[in-house]
Tab-separated table of C-alpha atoms and ligand atoms in Angstrom:
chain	number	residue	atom	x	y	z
A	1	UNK	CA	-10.424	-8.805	54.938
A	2	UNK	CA	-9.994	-6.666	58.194
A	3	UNK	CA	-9.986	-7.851	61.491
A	4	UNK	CA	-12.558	-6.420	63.600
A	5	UNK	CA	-15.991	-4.875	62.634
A	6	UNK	CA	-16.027	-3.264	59.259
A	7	UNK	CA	-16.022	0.358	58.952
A	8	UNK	CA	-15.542	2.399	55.948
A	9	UNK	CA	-12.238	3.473	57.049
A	10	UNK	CA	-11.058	0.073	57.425
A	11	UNK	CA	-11.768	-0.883	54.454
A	12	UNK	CA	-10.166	1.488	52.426
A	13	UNK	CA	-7.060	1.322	54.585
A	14	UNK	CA	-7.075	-2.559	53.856
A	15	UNK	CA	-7.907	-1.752	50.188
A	16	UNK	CA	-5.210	0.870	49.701
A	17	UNK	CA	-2.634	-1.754	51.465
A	18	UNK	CA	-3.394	-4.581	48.896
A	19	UNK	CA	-3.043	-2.143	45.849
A	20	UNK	CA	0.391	-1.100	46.735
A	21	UNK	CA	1.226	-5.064	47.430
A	22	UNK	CA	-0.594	-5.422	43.858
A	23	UNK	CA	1.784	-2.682	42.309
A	24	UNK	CA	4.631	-3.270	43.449
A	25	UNK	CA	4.292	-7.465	43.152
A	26	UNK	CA	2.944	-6.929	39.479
A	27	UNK	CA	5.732	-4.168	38.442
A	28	UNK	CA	8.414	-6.461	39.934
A	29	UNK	CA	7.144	-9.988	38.358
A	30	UNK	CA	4.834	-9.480	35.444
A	31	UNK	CA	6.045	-8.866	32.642
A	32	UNK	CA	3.487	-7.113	31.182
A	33	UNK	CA	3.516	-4.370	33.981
A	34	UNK	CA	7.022	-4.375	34.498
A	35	UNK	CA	7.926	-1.567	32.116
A	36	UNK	CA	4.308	-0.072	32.048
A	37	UNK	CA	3.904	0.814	36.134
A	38	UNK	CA	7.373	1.140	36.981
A	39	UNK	CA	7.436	4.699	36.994
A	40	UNK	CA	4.540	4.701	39.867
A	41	UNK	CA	6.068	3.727	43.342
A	42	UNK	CA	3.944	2.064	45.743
A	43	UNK	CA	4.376	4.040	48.480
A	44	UNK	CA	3.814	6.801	46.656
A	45	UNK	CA	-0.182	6.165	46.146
A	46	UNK	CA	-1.026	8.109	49.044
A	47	UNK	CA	-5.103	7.131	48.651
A	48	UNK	CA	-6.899	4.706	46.574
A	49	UNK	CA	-7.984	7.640	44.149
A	50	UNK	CA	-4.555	7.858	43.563
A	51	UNK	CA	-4.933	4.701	40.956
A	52	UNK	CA	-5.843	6.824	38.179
A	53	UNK	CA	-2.048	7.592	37.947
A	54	UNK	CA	-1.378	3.953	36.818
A	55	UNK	CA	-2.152	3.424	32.943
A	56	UNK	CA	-5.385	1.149	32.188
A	57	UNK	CA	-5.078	-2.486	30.983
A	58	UNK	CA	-7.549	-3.506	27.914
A	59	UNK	CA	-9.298	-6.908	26.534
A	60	UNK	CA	-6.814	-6.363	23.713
A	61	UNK	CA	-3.801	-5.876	26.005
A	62	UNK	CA	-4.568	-9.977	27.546
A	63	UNK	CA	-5.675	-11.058	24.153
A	64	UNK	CA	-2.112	-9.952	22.574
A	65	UNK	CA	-0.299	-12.624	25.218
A	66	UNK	CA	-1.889	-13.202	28.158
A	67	UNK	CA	1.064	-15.177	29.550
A	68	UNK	CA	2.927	-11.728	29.985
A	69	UNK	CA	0.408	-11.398	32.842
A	70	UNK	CA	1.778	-13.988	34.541
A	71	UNK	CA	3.701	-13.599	37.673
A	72	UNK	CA	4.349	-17.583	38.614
A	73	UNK	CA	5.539	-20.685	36.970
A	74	UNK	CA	2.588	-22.121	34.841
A	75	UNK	CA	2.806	-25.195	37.101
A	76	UNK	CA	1.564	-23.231	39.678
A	77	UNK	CA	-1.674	-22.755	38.016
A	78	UNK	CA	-4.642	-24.337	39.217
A	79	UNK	CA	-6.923	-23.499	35.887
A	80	UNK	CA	-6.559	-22.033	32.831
A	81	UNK	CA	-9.450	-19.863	31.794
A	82	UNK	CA	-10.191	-18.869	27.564
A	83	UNK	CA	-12.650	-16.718	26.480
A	84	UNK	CA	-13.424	-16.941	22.496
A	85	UNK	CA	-14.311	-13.542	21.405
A	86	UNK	CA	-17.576	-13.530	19.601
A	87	UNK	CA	-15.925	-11.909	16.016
A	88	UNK	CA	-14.277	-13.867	12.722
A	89	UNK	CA	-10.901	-12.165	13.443
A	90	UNK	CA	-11.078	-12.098	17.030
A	91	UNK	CA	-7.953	-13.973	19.104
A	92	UNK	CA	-9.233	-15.314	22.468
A	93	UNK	CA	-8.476	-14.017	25.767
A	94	UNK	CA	-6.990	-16.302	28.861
A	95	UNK	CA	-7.063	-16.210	32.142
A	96	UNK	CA	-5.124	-17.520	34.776
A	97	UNK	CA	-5.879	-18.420	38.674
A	98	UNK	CA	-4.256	-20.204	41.480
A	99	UNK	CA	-6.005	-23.163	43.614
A	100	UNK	CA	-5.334	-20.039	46.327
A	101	UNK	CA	-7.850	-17.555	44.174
A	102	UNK	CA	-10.284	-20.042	43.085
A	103	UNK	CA	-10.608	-20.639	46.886
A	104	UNK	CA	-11.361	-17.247	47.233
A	105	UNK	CA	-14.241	-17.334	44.925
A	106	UNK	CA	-15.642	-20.132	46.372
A	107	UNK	CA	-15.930	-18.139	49.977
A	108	UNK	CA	-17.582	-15.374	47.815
A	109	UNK	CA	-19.942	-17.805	46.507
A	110	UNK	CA	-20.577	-19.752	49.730
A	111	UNK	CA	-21.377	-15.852	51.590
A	112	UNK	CA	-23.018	-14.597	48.203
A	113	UNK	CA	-25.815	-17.468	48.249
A	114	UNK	CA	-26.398	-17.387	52.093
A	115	UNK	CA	-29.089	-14.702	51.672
A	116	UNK	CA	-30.820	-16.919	48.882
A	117	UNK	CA	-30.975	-20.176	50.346
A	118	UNK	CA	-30.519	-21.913	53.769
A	119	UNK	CA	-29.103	-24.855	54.722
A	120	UNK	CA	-30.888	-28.195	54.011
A	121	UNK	CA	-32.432	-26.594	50.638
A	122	UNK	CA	-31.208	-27.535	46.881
A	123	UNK	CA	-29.721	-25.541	44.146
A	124	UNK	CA	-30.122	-26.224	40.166
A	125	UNK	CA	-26.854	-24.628	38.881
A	126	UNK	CA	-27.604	-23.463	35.271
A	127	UNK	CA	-24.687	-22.373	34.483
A	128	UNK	CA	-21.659	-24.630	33.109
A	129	UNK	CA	-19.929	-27.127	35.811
A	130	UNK	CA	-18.680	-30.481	33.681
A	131	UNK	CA	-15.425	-29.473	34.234
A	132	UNK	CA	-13.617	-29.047	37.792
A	133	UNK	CA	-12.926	-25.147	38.489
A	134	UNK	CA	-15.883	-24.323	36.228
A	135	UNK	CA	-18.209	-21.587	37.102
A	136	UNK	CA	-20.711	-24.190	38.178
A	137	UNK	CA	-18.088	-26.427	40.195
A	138	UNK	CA	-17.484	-23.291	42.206
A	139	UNK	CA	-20.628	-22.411	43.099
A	140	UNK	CA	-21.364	-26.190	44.241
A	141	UNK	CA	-18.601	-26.341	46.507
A	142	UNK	CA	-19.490	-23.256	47.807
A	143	UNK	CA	-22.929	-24.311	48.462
A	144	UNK	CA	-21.618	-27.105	50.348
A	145	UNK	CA	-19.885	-25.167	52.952
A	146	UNK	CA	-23.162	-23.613	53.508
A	147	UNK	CA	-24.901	-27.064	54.052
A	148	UNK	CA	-26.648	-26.332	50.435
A	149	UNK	CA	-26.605	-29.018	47.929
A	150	UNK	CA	-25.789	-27.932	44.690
A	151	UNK	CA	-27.039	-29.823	41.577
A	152	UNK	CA	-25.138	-29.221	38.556
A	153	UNK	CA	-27.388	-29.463	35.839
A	154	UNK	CA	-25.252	-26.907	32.955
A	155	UNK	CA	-27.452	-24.157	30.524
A	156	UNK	CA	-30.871	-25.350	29.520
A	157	UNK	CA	-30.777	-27.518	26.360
A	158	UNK	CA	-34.298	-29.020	26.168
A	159	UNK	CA	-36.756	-27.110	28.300
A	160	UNK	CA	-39.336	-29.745	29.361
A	161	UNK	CA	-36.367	-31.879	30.914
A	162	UNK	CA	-35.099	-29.330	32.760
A	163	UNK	CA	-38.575	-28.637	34.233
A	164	UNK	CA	-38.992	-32.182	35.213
A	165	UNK	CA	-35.819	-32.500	36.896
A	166	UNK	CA	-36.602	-29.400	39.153
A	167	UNK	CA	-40.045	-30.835	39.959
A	168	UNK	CA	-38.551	-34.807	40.587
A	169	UNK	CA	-35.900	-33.063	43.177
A	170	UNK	CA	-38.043	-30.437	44.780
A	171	UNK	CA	-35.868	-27.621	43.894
A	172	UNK	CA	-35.740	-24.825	45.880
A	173	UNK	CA	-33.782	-22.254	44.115
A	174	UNK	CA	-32.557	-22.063	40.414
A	175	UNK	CA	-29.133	-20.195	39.446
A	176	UNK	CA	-28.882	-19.451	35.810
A	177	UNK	CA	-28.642	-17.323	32.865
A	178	UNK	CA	-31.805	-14.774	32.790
A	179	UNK	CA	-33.535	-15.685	29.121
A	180	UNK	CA	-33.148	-19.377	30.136
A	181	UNK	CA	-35.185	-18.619	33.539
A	182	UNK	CA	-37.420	-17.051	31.406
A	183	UNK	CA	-37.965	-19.869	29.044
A	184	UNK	CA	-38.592	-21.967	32.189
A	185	UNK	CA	-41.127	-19.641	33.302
A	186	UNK	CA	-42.898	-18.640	31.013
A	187	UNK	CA	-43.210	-21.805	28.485
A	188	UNK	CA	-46.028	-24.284	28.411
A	189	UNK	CA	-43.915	-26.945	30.175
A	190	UNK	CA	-42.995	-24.653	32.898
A	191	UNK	CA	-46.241	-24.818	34.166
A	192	UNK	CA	-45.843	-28.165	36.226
A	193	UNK	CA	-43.646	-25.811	38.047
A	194	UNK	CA	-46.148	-24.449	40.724
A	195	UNK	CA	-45.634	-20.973	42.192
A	196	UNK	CA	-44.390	-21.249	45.442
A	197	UNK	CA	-42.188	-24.211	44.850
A	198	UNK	CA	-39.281	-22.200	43.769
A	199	UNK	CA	-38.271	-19.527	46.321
A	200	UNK	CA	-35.204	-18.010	44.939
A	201	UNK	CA	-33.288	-17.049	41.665
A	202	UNK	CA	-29.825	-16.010	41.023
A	203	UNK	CA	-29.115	-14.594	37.546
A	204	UNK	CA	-25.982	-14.183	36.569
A	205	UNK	CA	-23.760	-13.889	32.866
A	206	UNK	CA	-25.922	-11.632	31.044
A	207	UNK	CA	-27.182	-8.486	31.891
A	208	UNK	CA	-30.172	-8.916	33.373
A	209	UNK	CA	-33.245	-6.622	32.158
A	210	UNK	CA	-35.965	-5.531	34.864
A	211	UNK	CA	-38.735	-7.427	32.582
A	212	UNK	CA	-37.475	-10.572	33.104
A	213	UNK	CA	-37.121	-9.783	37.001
A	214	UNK	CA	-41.064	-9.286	36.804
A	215	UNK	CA	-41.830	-12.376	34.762
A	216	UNK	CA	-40.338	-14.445	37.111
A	217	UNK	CA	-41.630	-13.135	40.321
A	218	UNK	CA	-44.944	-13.069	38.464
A	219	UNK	CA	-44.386	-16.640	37.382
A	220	UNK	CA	-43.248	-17.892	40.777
A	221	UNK	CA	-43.744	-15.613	43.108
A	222	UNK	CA	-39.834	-16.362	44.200
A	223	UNK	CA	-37.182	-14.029	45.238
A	224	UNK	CA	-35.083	-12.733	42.434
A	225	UNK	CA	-31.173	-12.002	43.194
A	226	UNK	CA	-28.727	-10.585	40.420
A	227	UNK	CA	-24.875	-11.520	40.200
A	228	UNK	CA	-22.169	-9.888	38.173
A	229	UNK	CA	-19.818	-12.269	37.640
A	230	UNK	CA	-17.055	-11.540	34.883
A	231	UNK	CA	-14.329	-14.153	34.103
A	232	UNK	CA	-11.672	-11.448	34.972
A	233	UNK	CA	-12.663	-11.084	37.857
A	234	UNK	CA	-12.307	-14.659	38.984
A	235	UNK	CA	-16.123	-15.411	38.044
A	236	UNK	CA	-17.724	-13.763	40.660
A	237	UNK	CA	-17.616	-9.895	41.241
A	238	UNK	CA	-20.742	-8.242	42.705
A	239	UNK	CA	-24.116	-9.660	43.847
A	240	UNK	CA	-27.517	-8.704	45.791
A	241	UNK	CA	-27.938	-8.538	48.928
A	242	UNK	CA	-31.252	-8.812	51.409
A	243	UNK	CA	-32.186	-5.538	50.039
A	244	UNK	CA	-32.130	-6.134	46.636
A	245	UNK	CA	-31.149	-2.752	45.277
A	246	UNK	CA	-27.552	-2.826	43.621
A	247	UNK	CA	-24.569	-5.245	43.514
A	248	UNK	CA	-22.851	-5.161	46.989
A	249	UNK	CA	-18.847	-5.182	45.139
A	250	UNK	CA	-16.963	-8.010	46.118
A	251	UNK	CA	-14.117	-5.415	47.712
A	252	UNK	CA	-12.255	-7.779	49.781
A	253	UNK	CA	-10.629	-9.197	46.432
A	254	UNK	CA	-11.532	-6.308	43.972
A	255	UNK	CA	-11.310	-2.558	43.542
A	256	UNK	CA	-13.495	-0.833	41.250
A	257	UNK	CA	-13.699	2.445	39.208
A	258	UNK	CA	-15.936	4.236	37.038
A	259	UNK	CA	-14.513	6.534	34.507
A	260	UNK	CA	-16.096	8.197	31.191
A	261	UNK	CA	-15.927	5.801	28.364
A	262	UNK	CA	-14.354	8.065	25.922
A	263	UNK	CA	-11.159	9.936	27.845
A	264	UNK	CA	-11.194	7.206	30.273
A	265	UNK	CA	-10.902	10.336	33.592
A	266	UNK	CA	-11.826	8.696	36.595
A	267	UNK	CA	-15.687	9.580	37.903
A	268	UNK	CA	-17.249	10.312	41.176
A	269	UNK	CA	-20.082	8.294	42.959
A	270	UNK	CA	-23.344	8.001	41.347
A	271	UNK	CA	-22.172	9.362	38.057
A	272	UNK	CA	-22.364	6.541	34.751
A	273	UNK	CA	-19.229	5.316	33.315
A	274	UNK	CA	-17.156	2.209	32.640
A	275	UNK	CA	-16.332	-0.496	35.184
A	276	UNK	CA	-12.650	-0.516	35.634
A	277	UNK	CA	-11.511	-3.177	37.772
A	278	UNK	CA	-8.208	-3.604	39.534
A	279	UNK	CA	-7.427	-7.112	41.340
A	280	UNK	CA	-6.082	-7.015	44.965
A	281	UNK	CA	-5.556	-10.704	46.143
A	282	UNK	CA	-4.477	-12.406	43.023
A	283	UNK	CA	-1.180	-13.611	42.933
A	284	UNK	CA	-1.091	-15.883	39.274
A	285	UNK	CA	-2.180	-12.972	37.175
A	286	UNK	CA	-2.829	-9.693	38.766
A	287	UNK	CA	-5.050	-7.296	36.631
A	288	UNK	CA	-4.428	-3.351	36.909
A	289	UNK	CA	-6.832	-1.067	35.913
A	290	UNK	CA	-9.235	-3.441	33.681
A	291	UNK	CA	-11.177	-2.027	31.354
A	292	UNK	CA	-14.716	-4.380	31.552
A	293	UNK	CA	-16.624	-2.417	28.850
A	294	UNK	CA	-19.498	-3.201	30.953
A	295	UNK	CA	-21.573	0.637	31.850
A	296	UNK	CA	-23.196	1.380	35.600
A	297	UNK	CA	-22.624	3.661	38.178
A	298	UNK	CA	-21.620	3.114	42.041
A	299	UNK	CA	-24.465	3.658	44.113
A	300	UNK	CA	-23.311	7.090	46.648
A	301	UNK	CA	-25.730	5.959	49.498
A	302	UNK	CA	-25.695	3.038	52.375
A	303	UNK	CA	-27.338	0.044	52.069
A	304	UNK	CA	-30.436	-0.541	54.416
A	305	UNK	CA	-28.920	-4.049	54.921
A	306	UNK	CA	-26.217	-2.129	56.358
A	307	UNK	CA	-22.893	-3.260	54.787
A	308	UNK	CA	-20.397	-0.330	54.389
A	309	UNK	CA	-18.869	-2.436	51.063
A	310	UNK	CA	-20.082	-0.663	47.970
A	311	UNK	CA	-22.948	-1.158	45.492
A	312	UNK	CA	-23.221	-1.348	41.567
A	313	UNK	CA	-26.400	-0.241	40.187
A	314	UNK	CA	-27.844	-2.672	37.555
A	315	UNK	CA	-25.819	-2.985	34.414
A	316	UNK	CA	-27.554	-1.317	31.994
A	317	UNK	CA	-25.312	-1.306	29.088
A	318	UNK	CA	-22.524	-3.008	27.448
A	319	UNK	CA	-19.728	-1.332	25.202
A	320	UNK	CA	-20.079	-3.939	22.875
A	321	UNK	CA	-23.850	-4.030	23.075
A	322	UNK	CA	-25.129	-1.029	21.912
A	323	UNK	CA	-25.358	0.112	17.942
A	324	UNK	CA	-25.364	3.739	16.634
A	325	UNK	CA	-27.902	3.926	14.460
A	326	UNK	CA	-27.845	6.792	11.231
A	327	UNK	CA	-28.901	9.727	12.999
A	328	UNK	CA	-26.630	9.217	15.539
A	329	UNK	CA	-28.621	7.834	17.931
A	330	UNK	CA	-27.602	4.480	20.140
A	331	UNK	CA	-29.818	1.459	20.076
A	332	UNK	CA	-28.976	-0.806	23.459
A	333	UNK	CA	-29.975	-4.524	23.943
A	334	UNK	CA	-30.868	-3.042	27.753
A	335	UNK	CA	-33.533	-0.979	25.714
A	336	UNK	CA	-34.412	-3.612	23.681
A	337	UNK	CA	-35.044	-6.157	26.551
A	338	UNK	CA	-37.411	-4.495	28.388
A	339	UNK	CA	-39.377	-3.729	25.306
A	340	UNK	CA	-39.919	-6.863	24.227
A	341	UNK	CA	-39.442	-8.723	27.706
A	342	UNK	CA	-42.147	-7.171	28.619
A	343	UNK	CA	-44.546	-9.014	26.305
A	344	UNK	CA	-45.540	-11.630	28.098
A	345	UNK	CA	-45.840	-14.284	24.919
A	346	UNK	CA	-42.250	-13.902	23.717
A	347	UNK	CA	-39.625	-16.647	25.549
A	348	UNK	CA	-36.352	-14.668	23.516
A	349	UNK	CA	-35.550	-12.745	20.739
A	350	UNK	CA	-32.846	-11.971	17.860
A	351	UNK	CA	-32.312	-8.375	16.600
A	352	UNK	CA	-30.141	-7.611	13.562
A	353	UNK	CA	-29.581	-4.387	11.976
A	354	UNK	CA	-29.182	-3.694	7.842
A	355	UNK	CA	-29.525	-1.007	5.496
A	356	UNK	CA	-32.044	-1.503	2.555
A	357	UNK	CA	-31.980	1.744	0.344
A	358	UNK	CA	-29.496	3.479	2.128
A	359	UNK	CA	-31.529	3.573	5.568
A	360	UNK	CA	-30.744	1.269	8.520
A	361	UNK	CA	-33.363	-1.517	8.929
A	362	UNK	CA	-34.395	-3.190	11.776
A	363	UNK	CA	-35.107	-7.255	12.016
A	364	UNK	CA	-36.288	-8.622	15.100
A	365	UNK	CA	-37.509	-12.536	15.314
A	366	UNK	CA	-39.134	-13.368	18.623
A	367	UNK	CA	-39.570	-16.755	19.938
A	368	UNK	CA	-43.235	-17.832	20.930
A	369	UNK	CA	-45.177	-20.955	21.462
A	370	UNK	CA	-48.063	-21.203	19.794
A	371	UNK	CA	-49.363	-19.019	17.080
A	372	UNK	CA	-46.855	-15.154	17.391
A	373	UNK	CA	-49.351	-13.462	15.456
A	374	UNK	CA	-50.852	-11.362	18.856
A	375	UNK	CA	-47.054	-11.186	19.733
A	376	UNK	CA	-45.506	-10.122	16.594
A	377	UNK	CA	-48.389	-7.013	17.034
A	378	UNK	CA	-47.187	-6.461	20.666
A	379	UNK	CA	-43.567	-6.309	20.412
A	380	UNK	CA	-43.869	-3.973	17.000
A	381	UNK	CA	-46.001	-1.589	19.223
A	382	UNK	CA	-42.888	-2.121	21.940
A	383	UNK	CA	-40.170	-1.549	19.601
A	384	UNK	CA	-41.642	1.628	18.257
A	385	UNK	CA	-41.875	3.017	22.031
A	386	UNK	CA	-38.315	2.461	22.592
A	387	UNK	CA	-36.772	6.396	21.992
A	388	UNK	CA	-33.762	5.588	19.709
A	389	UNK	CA	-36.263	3.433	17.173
A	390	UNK	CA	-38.918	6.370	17.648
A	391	UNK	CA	-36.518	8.957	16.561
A	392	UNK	CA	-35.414	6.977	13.900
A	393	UNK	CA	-39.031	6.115	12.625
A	394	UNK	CA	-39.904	9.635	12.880
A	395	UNK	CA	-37.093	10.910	11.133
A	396	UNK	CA	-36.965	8.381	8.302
A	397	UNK	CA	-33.904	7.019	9.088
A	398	UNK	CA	-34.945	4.177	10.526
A	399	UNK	CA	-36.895	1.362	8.905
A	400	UNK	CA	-38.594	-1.541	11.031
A	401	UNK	CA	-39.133	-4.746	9.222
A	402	UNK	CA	-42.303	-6.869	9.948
A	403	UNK	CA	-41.468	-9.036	13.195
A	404	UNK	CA	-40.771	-12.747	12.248
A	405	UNK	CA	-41.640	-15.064	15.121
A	406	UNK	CA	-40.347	-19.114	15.467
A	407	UNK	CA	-40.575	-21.564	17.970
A	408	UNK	CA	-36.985	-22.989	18.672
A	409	UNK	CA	-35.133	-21.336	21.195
A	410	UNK	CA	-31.063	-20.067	20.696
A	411	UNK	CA	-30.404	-21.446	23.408
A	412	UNK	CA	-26.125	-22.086	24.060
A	413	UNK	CA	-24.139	-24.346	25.741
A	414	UNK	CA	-21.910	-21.866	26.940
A	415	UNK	CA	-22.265	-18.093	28.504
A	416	UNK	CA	-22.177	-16.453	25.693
A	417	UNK	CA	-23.377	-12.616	26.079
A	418	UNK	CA	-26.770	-11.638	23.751
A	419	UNK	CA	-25.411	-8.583	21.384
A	420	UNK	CA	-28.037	-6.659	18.333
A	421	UNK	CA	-26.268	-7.878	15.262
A	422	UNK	CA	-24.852	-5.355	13.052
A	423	UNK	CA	-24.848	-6.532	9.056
A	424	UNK	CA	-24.601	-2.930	8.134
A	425	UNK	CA	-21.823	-2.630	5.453
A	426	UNK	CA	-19.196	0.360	7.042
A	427	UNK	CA	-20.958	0.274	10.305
A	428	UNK	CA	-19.728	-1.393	12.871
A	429	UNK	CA	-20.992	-1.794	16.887
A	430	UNK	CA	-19.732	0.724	18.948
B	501	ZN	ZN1	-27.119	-4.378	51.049
């Protein structure tokens, strides 16, 4: 970053320098960009609008060969990063990063959690860390350089043992994935947890609906922080500040855009879009222009806390998350979420879309304690309150099929992203 205090100006001056280092470093030893950018001089990107002269990079684009990204020797390679995609034919993506870059994200980490805990407290990490460079072994050194200890515990597998081991070490804040905070909160075995005892949450790998926000602050009367943290963008990419109202963008390392979806032209402040991300300190494999299929919009006005670095409003929307339904309309898990995250009795859910008769059905199976029959009622009534379902009830196109409720959890071992299944034959998620 920039010596001296920040100021707007600064940072885009320091922003603007590191793209044309990116550019020109990625155009002369990637060779993926090589050809693809080398019509673009460096010098010639007069402001950082200027980027939307350089050609986007996709999911598809890494997934083809990701070692085309690659602008060192593979020895030089600190961790290798694969994402599976989700679908039968899907080919996975990789990711590369230096000892250098995962550095970096450790700093972000250590700065990110200083607003949620203090030194002397304890963090339950949620989140993957068995392996060294994993998300959690990040955030655990990071919390060390903070004087934090950091507890590696991985994604919830058996709720009851989870709770005890936050009670036995007197946890004090929990980081984790936001339907396995829930579960913690709001299950019969959460209740040894007392409010008051934990003070702060991070959420972080899904998107993270308002309902669930409520349920824990209800539940614990704790602090609730929100992370976006893509693997692209070295794990961690935006998170809360003091203020708690949008993702203050990790800009030292990252620049971001927001363009329309569809013709992919760049968009001002404030208006919705697609995250496009371009990296400005990596040096193992430098991203241009990333497409993250994740939807928001940059939030035009200061922060109270004061920081002139920018800030994502809540990610409402992914791409891949969202299902257009016969008469056009788009069903969202966002939409979904709060819905049925709101009822207080369901711990998770599974939605899956079919046609019966030629109209498109909707399933949903919630996942109570206890008898579902008073929450199979509630989240029908929710479901038929959320617009696209309405206007597909009201206009026959839409079918909703009796709510099915169970008692075991889906929960994962990994960070898998929840998505509304789509068993429609000729449809497909959009
Ligand atoms: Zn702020």
């Amino acid at each position: 970053m920039p010596e001296g205090p920040l100021t707007l100006q600064t940072l885009q001056n320091y922003q603007l320098g590191k793209l044309r280092d990116t550019v020109r470093y990625a155009g002369a030893r990637s060779p993926f960009y090589s050809g693809r950018i080398s019509s673009v001089a460096a010098e010639s990107l007069a402001d950082l609008p200027q980027i939307s002269r350089l050609p986007f990079t996709t999911a598809e684009d890494i997934r083809a060969d990701s070692r085309r990204f690659l602008t060192l020797p593979p020895h030089d390679v600190a961790r290798i990063v694969t994402l599976q995609t989700s679908g039968t034919t899907g080919r996975s993506k990789r990711f590369f990063f230096t000892k250098e870059e995962l550095e970096h994200t450790i700093d972000f980490f250590a700065s990110g959690m200083s607003t949620l805990v203090k030194t002397g407290q304890k963090v339950l990490i949620l989140l993957p860390g068995d392996k060294p460079d994993s998300v959690g072994d990040l955030l655990a050194r990071g919390l060390e350089r903070i004087g934090v200890e950091g507890i590696v515990h991985g994604p919830v597998q058996d709720v009851r043992s989870t709770v005890e081991e936050i009670v036995r070490r007197r946890i004090d804040c929990l980081v984790g994935i936001p339907t396995q905070a829930l579960a913690l909160a709001r299950g019969k075995a959460g209740r040894a947890i007392l409010p008051g005892m934990i003070q702060s949450v991070l959420l972080s790998t899904d998107s993270i609906p308002a309902a669930i926000v409520n349920a824990l602050v209800h539940a614990w009367g704790c602090r609730v922080f929100k992370h976006y943290g893509i693997t692209e963008a070295g794990l961690g990419a935006a998170v809360d500040c003091i203020a708690r109202d949008g993702y203050h963008l990790r800009e030292a390392d990252l620049l971001f855009e927001i363009v329309d979806p569809q013709s992919g032209t760049p968009l001002p402040d404030g208006e919705t879009g697609e995250i496009v991300m371009t990296t400005l300190t990596r040096i193992g494999m430098p991203l241009i222009r990333y497409r993250t299929g994740d939807i928001s919009r940059i939030i035009a006005e200061t922060c109270s806390c004061g920081s002139v670095t920018k800030r994502l409003a809540a990610i409402r929307e992914r791409l891949d998350g969202r299902a257009v339904l016969a008469d056009g309309s788009t069903l969202t898990i966002s939409d979904m979420d709060e819905a049925l995250f709101g009822v207080e009795e369901i711990l998770n859910y599974k939605a899956t879309l079919t046609i019966d008769k030629g109209l498109d059905r909707l399933e949903v199976t919630i996942c109570v304690e206890g008898d579902g029959r008073t929450a199979a009622r509630k989240a029908a009534e929710s479901l038929m309150a959320v617009p696209s379902v309405a206007v597909g009830l009201s206009g026959g196109s839409l079918r909703l099929a009796p709510v099915l409720t169970g008692h075991q959890n889906w929960f994962t071992s990994g960070v898998a992203k929840r998505k509304i299944t789509d068993d429609r034959v000729g449809h497909s998620i959009k």
